[in-house]
Amino acid sequence: MKVISQWEFAKNPTEVIEAVEAGEAYHVVRDGAEVAELRPPMHRQRLNTEEVIERLKPLPRVDYAQMRAEADEFFGIDRIDDDPWERSRG
């Protein structure tokens, strides 16, 4: 990633933006400290349902019982049956 000063960017903004459009990335510095980063936007790839499923297949399966036990250990078990909506109805 290239480093340019704020002054250099202000002097030639069109040139810098054209370079960013072409794929370059810049750190903009002022008084030696980075103040901005210029880079091309990351284009999000749209996936259909089948593609999402394929990408998720390698992930480990969630063990609900283990997850619930860990949540109970972390948050405590008092919260399970403590429904604030039920309390408000008396």
XYZ file of N, CA and C in Angstrom:
270
model
N 0.850 -1.163 0.000
C 0.000 0.000 0.000
C 0.900 1.231 0.000
N 0.575 2.172 -0.861
C 1.378 3.388 -0.975
C 1.021 4.373 0.131
N 1.996 5.177 0.504
C 1.784 6.204 1.516
C 1.957 7.558 0.847
N 0.961 8.438 1.021
C 1.075 9.799 0.486
C 0.669 10.771 1.585
N 1.184 11.976 1.482
C 0.839 12.991 2.473
C -0.504 13.620 2.105
N -1.110 14.237 3.082
C -2.372 14.929 2.842
C -2.156 16.005 1.781
N -1.011 16.673 1.834
C -0.699 17.721 0.873
C -0.630 17.141 -0.541
N 0.041 15.981 -0.705
C 0.127 15.351 -2.026
C -1.259 14.969 -2.540
N -2.092 14.461 -1.656
C -3.446 14.095 -2.065
C -4.238 15.327 -2.485
N -4.135 16.411 -1.706
C -4.861 17.636 -2.020
C -4.364 18.263 -3.324
N -3.085 18.069 -3.601
C -2.486 18.647 -4.810
C -2.962 17.911 -6.067
N -3.115 16.593 -5.994
C -3.496 15.781 -7.156
C -4.607 14.786 -6.818
N -5.772 15.249 -6.361
C -6.805 14.289 -5.957
C -7.303 13.424 -7.121
N -7.417 14.016 -8.305
C -7.910 13.256 -9.454
C -6.970 12.122 -9.799
N -5.688 12.383 -9.768
C -4.687 11.355 -10.079
C -4.744 10.210 -9.066
N -4.903 10.557 -7.795
C -4.960 9.542 -6.747
C -6.236 8.715 -6.889
N -7.367 9.377 -7.119
C -8.629 8.659 -7.256
C -8.593 7.741 -8.474
N -7.997 8.181 -9.557
C -7.871 7.325 -10.737
C -7.014 6.099 -10.437
N -5.957 6.283 -9.646
C -5.112 5.153 -9.264
C -5.897 4.177 -8.374
N -6.728 4.715 -7.481
C -7.554 3.861 -6.630
C -8.552 3.088 -7.487
N -9.143 3.746 -8.459
C -10.055 3.064 -9.379
C -9.365 1.922 -10.110
N -8.078 2.101 -10.373
C -7.292 1.075 -11.070
C -6.818 -0.031 -10.138
N -7.135 0.077 -8.833
C -6.788 -0.994 -7.909
C -5.734 -0.645 -6.877
N -5.135 0.539 -6.943
C -4.134 0.950 -5.950
C -4.802 1.276 -4.617
N -4.053 1.180 -3.543
C -4.528 1.571 -2.215
C -3.507 2.516 -1.603
N -3.987 3.476 -0.834
C -3.121 4.500 -0.253
C -3.420 4.691 1.227
N -2.339 4.954 1.980
C -2.457 5.483 3.333
C -2.170 6.968 3.196
N -3.079 7.800 3.701
C -2.875 9.242 3.673
C -2.387 9.648 5.058
N -1.259 10.357 5.098
C -0.676 10.758 6.378
C -0.623 12.278 6.501
N -0.760 12.751 7.742
C -0.603 14.173 8.054
C 0.302 14.252 9.269
N 1.369 14.998 9.133
C 2.361 15.128 10.209
C 2.865 13.761 10.663
N 2.998 12.835 9.717
C 3.549 11.516 10.002
C 2.554 10.504 10.553
N 1.320 10.938 10.821
C 0.307 10.024 11.367
C -0.728 9.700 10.292
N -1.094 8.430 10.215
C -2.105 8.025 9.231
C -3.456 8.617 9.607
N -4.099 9.265 8.630
C -5.409 9.871 8.877
C -6.501 9.259 8.005
N -6.109 8.557 6.941
C -7.115 7.959 6.065
C -6.503 6.822 5.276
N -7.383 5.998 4.777
C -6.981 4.903 3.904
C -7.889 4.955 2.684
N -7.305 4.979 1.517
C -8.076 4.993 0.277
C -7.836 3.676 -0.432
N -8.933 2.991 -0.751
C -8.819 1.714 -1.452
C -10.090 1.509 -2.262
N -10.004 0.671 -3.279
C -11.217 0.375 -4.043
C -12.230 -0.324 -3.140
N -13.517 -0.110 -3.385
C -14.522 -0.776 -2.555
C -14.501 -2.278 -2.767
N -14.826 -2.994 -1.701
C -14.933 -4.446 -1.805
C -16.329 -4.746 -2.321
N -16.418 -5.384 -3.445
C -17.712 -5.716 -4.012
C -18.211 -6.994 -3.373
N -19.383 -6.909 -2.809
C -19.970 -8.086 -2.180
C -20.524 -9.005 -3.258
N -20.218 -10.231 -3.100
C -20.681 -11.226 -4.044
C -22.050 -11.727 -3.604
N -23.009 -11.653 -4.484
C -24.346 -12.157 -4.165
C -24.377 -13.652 -4.430
N -24.839 -14.389 -3.438
C -24.888 -15.840 -3.550
C -26.338 -16.298 -3.558
N -26.599 -17.358 -4.312
C -27.929 -17.935 -4.244
C -27.955 -18.945 -3.090
N -29.118 -19.495 -2.810
C -29.288 -20.384 -1.659
C -28.359 -21.588 -1.707
N -28.249 -22.201 -2.875
C -27.393 -23.394 -3.005
C -25.927 -23.055 -2.717
N -25.472 -21.886 -3.173
C -24.082 -21.483 -2.934
C -23.833 -21.229 -1.450
N -24.806 -20.639 -0.770
C -24.665 -20.406 0.671
C -24.578 -21.737 1.409
N -25.432 -22.669 1.045
C -25.422 -23.990 1.686
C -24.079 -24.681 1.474
N -23.543 -24.618 0.276
C -22.242 -25.222 -0.018
C -21.131 -24.593 0.820
N -21.187 -23.283 1.002
C -20.154 -22.614 1.802
C -20.271 -22.952 3.282
N -21.480 -23.256 3.735
C -21.681 -23.566 5.149
C -21.402 -25.020 5.490
N -21.402 -25.900 4.510
C -21.213 -27.334 4.767
C -19.943 -27.663 5.551
N -18.799 -27.008 5.266
C -17.586 -27.375 6.013
C -17.585 -26.934 7.485
N -18.529 -26.074 7.871
C -18.556 -25.610 9.258
C -18.986 -26.736 10.186
N -18.477 -26.730 11.415
C -18.865 -27.798 12.353
C -20.337 -27.674 12.738
N -20.947 -28.805 13.028
C -22.342 -28.813 13.472
C -22.416 -28.249 14.890
N -23.525 -27.610 15.202
C -23.737 -27.050 16.531
C -24.424 -28.095 17.394
N -23.816 -28.366 18.529
C -24.412 -29.285 19.506
C -25.267 -28.434 20.434
N -26.600 -28.480 20.238
C -27.502 -27.624 20.997
C -27.374 -27.841 22.498
N -27.294 -29.078 22.928
C -27.206 -29.363 24.367
C -25.939 -28.758 24.966
N -24.828 -28.874 24.257
C -23.570 -28.308 24.751
C -23.651 -26.787 24.757
N -24.226 -26.212 23.705
C -24.350 -24.760 23.639
C -25.232 -24.258 24.793
N -26.330 -24.952 25.066
C -27.238 -24.552 26.140
C -26.549 -24.668 27.495
N -25.776 -25.739 27.689
C -25.047 -25.923 28.947
C -24.026 -24.803 29.149
N -23.333 -24.422 28.090
C -22.355 -23.342 28.188
C -23.051 -22.014 28.482
N -24.206 -21.785 27.848
C -24.954 -20.556 28.116
C -25.441 -20.524 29.556
N -25.945 -21.661 30.050
C -26.407 -21.733 31.431
C -25.262 -21.478 32.399
N -24.099 -22.035 32.094
C -22.929 -21.836 32.957
C -22.517 -20.372 32.963
N -22.566 -19.737 31.808
C -22.116 -18.345 31.698
C -23.151 -17.378 32.273
N -24.423 -17.551 31.890
C -25.463 -16.603 32.289
C -26.203 -17.009 33.552
N -26.115 -18.284 33.907
C -26.861 -18.781 35.052
C -28.178 -19.387 34.582
N -28.708 -20.317 35.383
C -29.918 -21.011 34.946
C -31.186 -20.277 35.368
N -31.082 -19.260 36.201
C -32.261 -18.527 36.660
C -33.015 -17.879 35.507
N -32.332 -17.583 34.447
C -32.949 -16.849 33.344
C -33.876 -17.712 32.502
N -33.771 -19.033 32.612
C -34.510 -19.918 31.718
C -36.013 -19.751 31.867
N -36.528 -19.806 33.101
C -37.965 -19.728 33.308
C -38.406 -18.348 33.777
N -37.519 -17.401 33.749
C -37.827 -16.065 34.237
C -38.259 -15.196 33.060
N -39.521 -15.327 32.672
C -40.060 -14.592 31.541
C -40.651 -13.276 32.031
N -40.094 -12.132 31.656
C -40.600 -10.849 32.140
C -42.047 -10.607 31.722
N -42.482 -11.170 30.621
C -43.879 -10.988 30.181
C -44.822 -11.731 31.143
N -44.405 -12.897 31.572
C -45.241 -13.640 32.511
C -45.321 -12.908 33.854
N -44.190 -12.319 34.300
C -44.172 -11.592 35.564
C -45.140 -10.414 35.532
N -45.188 -9.718 34.394
C -46.029 -8.521 34.323
C -47.512 -8.859 34.335
N -47.875 -10.090 33.970
C -49.287 -10.480 33.980
C -49.728 -10.973 35.356
N -48.752 -11.209 36.225
C -49.076 -11.615 37.593
C -49.307 -13.044 37.677
